CSV table of C-alpha atoms in Angstrom, one decimal:
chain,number,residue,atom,x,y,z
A,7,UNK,CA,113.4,113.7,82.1
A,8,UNK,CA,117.3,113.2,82.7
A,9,UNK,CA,118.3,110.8,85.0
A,10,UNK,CA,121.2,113.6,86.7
A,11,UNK,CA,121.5,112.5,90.1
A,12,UNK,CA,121.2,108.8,92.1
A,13,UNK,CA,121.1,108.0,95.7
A,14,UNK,CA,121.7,104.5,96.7
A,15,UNK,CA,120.4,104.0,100.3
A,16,UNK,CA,122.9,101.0,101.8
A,17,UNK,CA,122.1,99.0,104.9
A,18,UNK,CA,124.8,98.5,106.6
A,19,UNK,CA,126.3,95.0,107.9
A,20,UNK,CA,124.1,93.5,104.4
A,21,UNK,CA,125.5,92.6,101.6
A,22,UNK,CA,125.5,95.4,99.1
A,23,UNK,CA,126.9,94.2,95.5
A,24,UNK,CA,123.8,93.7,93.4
A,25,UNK,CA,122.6,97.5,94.1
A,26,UNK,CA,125.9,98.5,93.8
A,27,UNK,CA,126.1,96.6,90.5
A,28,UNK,CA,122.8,98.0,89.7
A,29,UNK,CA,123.4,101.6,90.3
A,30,UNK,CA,126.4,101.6,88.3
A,31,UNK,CA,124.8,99.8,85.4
A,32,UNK,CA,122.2,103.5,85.6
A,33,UNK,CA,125.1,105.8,86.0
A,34,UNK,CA,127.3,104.5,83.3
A,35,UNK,CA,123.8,104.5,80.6
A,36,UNK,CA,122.7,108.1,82.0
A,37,UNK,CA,126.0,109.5,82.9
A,38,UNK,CA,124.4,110.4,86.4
A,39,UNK,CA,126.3,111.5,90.0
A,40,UNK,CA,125.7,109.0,92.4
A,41,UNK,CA,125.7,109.5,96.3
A,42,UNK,CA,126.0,106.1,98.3
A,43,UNK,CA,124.2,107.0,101.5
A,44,UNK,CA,123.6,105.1,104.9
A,45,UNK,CA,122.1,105.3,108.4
A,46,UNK,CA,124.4,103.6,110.5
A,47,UNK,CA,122.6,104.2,113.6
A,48,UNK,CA,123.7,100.9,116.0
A,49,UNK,CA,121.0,100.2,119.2
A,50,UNK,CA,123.6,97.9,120.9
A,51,UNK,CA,125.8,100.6,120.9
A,52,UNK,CA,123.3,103.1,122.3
A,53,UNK,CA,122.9,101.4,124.9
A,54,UNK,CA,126.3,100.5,125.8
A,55,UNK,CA,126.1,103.7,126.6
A,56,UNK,CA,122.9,105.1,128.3
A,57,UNK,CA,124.3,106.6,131.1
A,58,UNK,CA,127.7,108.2,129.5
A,59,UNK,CA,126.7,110.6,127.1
A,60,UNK,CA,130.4,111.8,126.5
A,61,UNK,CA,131.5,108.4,126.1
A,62,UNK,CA,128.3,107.3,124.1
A,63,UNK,CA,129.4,110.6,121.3
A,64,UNK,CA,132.8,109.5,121.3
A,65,UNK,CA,131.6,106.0,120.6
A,66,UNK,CA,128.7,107.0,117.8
A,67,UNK,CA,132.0,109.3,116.2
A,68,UNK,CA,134.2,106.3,115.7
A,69,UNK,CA,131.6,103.5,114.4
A,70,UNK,CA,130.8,106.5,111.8
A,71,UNK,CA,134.1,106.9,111.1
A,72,UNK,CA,134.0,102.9,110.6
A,73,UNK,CA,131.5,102.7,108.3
A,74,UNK,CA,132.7,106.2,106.5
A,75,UNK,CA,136.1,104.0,105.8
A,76,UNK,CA,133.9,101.0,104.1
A,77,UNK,CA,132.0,103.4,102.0
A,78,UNK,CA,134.9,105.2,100.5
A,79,UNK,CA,135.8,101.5,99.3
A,80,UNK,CA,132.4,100.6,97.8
A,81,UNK,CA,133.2,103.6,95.3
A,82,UNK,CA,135.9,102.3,93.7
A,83,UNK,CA,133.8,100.5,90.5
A,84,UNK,CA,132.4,104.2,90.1
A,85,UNK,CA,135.7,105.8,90.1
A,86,UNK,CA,136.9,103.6,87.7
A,87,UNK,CA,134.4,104.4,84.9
A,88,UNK,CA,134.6,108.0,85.6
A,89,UNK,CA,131.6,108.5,87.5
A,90,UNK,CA,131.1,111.2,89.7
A,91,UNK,CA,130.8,109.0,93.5
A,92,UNK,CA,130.0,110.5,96.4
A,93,UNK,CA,129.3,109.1,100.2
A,94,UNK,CA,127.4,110.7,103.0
A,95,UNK,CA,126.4,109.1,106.4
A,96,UNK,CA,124.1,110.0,109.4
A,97,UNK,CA,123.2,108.2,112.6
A,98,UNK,CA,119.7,108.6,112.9
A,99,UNK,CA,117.2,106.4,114.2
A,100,UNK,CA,114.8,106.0,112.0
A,101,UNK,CA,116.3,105.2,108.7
A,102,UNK,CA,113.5,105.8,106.1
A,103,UNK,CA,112.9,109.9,107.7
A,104,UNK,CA,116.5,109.9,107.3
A,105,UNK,CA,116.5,109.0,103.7
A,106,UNK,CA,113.4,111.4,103.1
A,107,UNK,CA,115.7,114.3,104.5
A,108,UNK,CA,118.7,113.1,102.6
A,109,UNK,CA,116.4,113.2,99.3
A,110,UNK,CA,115.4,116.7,100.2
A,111,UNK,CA,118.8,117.7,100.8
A,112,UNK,CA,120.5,116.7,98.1
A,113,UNK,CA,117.5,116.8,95.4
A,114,UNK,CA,118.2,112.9,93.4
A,115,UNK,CA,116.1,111.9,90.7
A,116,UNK,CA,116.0,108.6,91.5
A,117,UNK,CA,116.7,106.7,95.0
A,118,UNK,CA,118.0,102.8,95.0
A,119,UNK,CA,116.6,100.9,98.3
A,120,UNK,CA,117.2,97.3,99.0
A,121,UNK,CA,114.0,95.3,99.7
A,122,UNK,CA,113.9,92.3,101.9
A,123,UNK,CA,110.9,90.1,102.9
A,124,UNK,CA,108.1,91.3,105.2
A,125,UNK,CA,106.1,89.6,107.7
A,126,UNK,CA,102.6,89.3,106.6
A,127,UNK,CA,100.6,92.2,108.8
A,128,UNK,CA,104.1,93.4,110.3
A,129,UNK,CA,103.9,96.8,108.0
A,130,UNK,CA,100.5,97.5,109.3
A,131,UNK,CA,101.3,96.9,112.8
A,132,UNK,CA,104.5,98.1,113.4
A,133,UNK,CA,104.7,101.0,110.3
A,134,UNK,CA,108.3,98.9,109.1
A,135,UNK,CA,110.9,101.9,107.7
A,136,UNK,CA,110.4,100.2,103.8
A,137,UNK,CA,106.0,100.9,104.0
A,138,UNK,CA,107.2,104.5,105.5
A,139,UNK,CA,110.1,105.6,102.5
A,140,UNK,CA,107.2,103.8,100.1
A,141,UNK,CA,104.7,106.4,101.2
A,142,UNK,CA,106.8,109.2,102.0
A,143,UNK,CA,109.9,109.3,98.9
A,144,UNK,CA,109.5,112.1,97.0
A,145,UNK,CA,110.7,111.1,94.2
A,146,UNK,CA,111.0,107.7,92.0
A,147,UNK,CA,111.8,105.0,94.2
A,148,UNK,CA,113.6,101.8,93.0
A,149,UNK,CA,113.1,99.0,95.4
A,150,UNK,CA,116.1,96.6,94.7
A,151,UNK,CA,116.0,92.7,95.5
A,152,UNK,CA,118.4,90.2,94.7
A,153,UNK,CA,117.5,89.3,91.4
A,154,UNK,CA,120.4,90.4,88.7
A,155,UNK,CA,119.2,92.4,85.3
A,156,UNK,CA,118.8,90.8,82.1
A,157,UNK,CA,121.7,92.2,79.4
A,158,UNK,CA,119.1,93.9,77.5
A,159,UNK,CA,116.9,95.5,80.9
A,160,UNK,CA,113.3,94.3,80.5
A,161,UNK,CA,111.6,97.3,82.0
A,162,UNK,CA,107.6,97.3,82.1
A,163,UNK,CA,105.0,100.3,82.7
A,164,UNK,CA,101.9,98.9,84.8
A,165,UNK,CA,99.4,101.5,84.3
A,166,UNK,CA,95.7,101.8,84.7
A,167,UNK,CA,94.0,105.2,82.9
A,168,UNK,CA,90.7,104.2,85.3
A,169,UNK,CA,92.4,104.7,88.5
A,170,UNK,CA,90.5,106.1,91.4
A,171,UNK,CA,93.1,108.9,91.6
A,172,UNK,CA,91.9,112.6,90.8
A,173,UNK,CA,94.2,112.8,87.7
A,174,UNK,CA,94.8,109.0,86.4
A,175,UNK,CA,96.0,109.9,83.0
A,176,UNK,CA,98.7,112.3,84.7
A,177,UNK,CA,100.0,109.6,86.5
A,178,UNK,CA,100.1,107.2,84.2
A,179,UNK,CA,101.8,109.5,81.8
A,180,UNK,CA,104.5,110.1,84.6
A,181,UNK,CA,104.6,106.0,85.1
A,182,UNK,CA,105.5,105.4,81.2
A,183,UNK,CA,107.7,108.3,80.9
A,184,UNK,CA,110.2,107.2,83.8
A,185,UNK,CA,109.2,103.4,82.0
A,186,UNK,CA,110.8,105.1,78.6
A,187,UNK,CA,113.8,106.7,80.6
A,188,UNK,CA,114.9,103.7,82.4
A,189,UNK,CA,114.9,101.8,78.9
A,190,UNK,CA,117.3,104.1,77.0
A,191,UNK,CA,119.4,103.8,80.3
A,192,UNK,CA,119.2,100.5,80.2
A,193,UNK,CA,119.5,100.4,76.4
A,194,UNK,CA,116.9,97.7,77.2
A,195,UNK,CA,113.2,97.4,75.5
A,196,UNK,CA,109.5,99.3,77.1
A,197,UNK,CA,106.0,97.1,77.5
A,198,UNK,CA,103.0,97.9,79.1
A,199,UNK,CA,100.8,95.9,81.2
A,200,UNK,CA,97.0,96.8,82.4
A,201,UNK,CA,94.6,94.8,84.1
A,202,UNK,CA,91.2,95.2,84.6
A,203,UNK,CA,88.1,92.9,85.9
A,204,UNK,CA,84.5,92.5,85.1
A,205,UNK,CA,82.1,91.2,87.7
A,206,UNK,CA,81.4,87.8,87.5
A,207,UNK,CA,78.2,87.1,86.9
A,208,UNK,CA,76.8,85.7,90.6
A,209,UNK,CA,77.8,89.5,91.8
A,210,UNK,CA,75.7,91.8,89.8
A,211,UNK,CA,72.2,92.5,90.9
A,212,UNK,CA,70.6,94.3,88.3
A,213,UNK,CA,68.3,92.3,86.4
A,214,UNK,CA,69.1,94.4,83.5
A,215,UNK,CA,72.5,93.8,83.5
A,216,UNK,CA,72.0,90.1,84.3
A,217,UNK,CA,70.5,89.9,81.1
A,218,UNK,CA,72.8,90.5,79.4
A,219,UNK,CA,75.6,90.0,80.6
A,220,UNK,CA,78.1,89.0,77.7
A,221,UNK,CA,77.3,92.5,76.7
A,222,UNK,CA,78.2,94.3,79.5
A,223,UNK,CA,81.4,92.5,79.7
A,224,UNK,CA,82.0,93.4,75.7
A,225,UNK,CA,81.3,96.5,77.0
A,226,UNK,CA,83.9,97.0,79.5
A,227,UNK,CA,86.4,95.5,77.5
A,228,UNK,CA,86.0,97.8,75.1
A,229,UNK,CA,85.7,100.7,77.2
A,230,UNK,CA,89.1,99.9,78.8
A,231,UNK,CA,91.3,98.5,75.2
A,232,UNK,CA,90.0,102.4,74.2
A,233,UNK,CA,91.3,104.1,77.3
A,234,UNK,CA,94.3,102.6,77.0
A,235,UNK,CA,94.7,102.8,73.2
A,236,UNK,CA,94.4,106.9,73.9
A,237,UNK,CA,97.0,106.8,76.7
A,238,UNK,CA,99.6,104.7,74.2
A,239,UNK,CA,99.1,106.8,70.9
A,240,UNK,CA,101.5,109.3,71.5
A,241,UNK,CA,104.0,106.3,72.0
A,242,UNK,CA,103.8,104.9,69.3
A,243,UNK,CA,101.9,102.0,70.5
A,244,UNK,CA,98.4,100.4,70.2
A,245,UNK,CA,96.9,98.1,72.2
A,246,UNK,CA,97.6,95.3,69.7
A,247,UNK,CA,101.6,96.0,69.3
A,248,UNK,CA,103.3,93.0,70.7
A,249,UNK,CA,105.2,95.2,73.6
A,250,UNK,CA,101.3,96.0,75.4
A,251,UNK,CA,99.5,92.7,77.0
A,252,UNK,CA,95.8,93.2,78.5
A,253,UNK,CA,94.8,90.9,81.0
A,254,UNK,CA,91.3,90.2,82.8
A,255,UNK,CA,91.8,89.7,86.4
A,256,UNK,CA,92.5,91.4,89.7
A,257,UNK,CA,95.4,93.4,89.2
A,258,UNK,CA,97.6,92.0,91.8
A,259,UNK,CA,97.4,88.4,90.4
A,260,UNK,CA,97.7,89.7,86.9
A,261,UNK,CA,100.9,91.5,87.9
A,262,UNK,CA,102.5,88.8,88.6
A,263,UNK,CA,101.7,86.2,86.2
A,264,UNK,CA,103.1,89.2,83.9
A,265,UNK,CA,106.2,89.5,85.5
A,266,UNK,CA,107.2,86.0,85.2
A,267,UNK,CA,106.1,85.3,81.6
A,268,UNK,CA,107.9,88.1,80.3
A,269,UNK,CA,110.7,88.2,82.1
A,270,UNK,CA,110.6,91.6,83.8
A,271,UNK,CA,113.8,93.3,84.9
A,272,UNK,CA,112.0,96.5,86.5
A,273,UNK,CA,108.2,97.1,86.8
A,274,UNK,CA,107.3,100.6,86.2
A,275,UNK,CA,104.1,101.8,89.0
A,276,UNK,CA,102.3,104.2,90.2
A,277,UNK,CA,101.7,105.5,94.1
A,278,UNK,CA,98.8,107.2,95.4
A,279,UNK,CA,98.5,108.2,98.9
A,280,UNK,CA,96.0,106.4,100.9
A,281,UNK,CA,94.2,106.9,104.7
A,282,UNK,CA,95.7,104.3,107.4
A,283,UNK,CA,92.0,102.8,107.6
A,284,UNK,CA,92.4,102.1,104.2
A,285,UNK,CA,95.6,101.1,103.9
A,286,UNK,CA,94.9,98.6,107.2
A,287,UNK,CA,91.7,97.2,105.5
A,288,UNK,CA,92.4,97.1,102.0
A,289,UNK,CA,95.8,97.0,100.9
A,290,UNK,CA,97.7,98.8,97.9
A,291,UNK,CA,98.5,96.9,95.1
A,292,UNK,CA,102.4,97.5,96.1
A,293,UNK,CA,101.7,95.9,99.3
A,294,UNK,CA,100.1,92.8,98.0
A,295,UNK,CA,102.6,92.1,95.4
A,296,UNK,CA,106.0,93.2,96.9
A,297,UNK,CA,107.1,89.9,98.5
A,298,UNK,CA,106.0,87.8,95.7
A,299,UNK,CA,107.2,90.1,93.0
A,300,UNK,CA,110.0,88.5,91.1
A,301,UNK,CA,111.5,92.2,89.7
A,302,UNK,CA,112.7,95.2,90.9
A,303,UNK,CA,109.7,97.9,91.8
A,304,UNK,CA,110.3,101.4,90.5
A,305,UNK,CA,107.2,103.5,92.2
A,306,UNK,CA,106.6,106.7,91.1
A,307,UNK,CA,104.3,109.6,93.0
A,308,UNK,CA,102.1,111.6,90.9
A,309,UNK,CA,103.7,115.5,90.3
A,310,UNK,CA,103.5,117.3,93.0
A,311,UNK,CA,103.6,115.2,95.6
A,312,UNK,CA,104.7,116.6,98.7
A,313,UNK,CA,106.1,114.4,101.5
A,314,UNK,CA,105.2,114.6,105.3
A,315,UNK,CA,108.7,114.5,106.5
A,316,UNK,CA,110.6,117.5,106.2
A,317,UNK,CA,114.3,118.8,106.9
């Protein structure tokens, strides 16, 4: 699991110098090409233009050209380590089918996104292009904010071995593998986090349980420090090393507590495809967390994954 090729999406008009900083920082630790991409499509311009389709072209042709000039200078830092740079530009519409195409195109292992803030229900409503590349990418996806690294990276897996996904322990394998690889990038160091909660006691009905309901809990505690204990064995880690931290509560409020009291560079998770209905009345735990989330996101797809966008 080399880290060979890297595609930094950039937004144009936005201030691009921590991704940028970012992106180089992977390239130099995993000696990987890097494409700087962007979608410069410009509605003002469009419709400057609405009835003059030979003067709209001419018009799309030189703002490319534009934005073509600025990218060549944003490769300069690359160039200057030796990395292998490369730009690429499209005018497209909408931004994050664009990227999916690019990705399909030119095959990265990685893709760099900047992540601003969202309104509260605006991703449900109006399907905003960062919900759509979430869903759709491929391949790893790391959602930038503008938070610098640590020297030493402080990457984190997040994983959860009793997901409701067909194949939890696949994912989760694919979630601390990329974890690992982004830590001998980063020369940086690897911890785990996984959450889990019992029922409090007011929401169980079964007068057996209630009964005993210490038990239970003992139960489910156990259940999940051994699940977890066989996902981290071939790692080199048990549930009591220092690097792994179990906490009791729902997972998006243990998140990030976690994040902030260690200091997380990059949090390591996992993406499962979900129905709209779902997604409109429950939430993933990337959506719930993404604003609030004091770290870079790195979401990963279980293998085989197959986006609906296509060239």
């Amino acid at each position: 699991m080399d880290i060979g090729k890297i595609l930094v999406n950039l937004e144009h008009g936005k201030d691009s110098s921590l991704i940028l900083e970012k992106a180089l920082r992977l390239a130099e630790g995993s000696g990987a090409k890097v494409e700087l991409f962007c979608c410069c499509y410009n509605a003002s311009l469009r419709n400057s233009y609405l009835l003059d389709k030979e003067s709209l072209l001419r018009a799309e042709h030189g703002y490319m050209h534009q934005v073509e000039a600025e990218l060549e200078q944003l490769t300069e830092p690359f160039e200057e380590l030796n990395i292998d740079v490369d730009i690429d530009l499209c005018w497209e519409r909408h931004e994050a089918e664009a990227v999916v195409r690019k990705v399909l195109r030119f095959l990265p292992d990685m893709v760099l996104h900047p992540i601003g803030q969202h309104s509260r229900l605006g991703h449900y409503i109006f399907d905003q292009s960062d919900w759509q590349l979430i869903r759709e990418c491929p391949v790893p996806l790391l959602l930038v904010k503008q938070k610098a690294w640590s020297d030493g990276g402080h990457v984190a897996a997040a994983v959860d071995p009793f997901h409701e996904c067909d194949s939890p322990a696949v994912l989760d394998i694919t979630i601390l593998e990329w974890a690992r690889r982004l830590v001998q990038t980063l020369e940086g160091d690897l911890k785990v986090m996984h959450s889990f909660n019992v029922l409090p006691h007011s929401a169980i009905f079964d007068e057996h349980l209630v009964t005993d309901f210490e038990g239970m809990q003992r139960k489910v505690r156990a259940e999940h420090v051994a699940a977890l204990g066989a996902l981290l064995e071939p790692y080199g880690l048990t549930t009591d090393s220092p690097a792994v931290t179990l906490k009791e509560k729902e997972t998006h409020n243990a998140i990030l507590e976690y994040v902030d009291e260690a200091h997380i560079d990059i949090l390591v998770v996992g993406a499962v495809a979900r129905g709209l209905l779902d997604r409109i009345l429950v939430g993933s735990t990337i959506e719930r967390i993404l604003d609030q989330l004091h770290a870079d996101l790195l979401v990963v797809k279980p293998p085989g994954f197959v986006s609906s966008i296509t060239e």
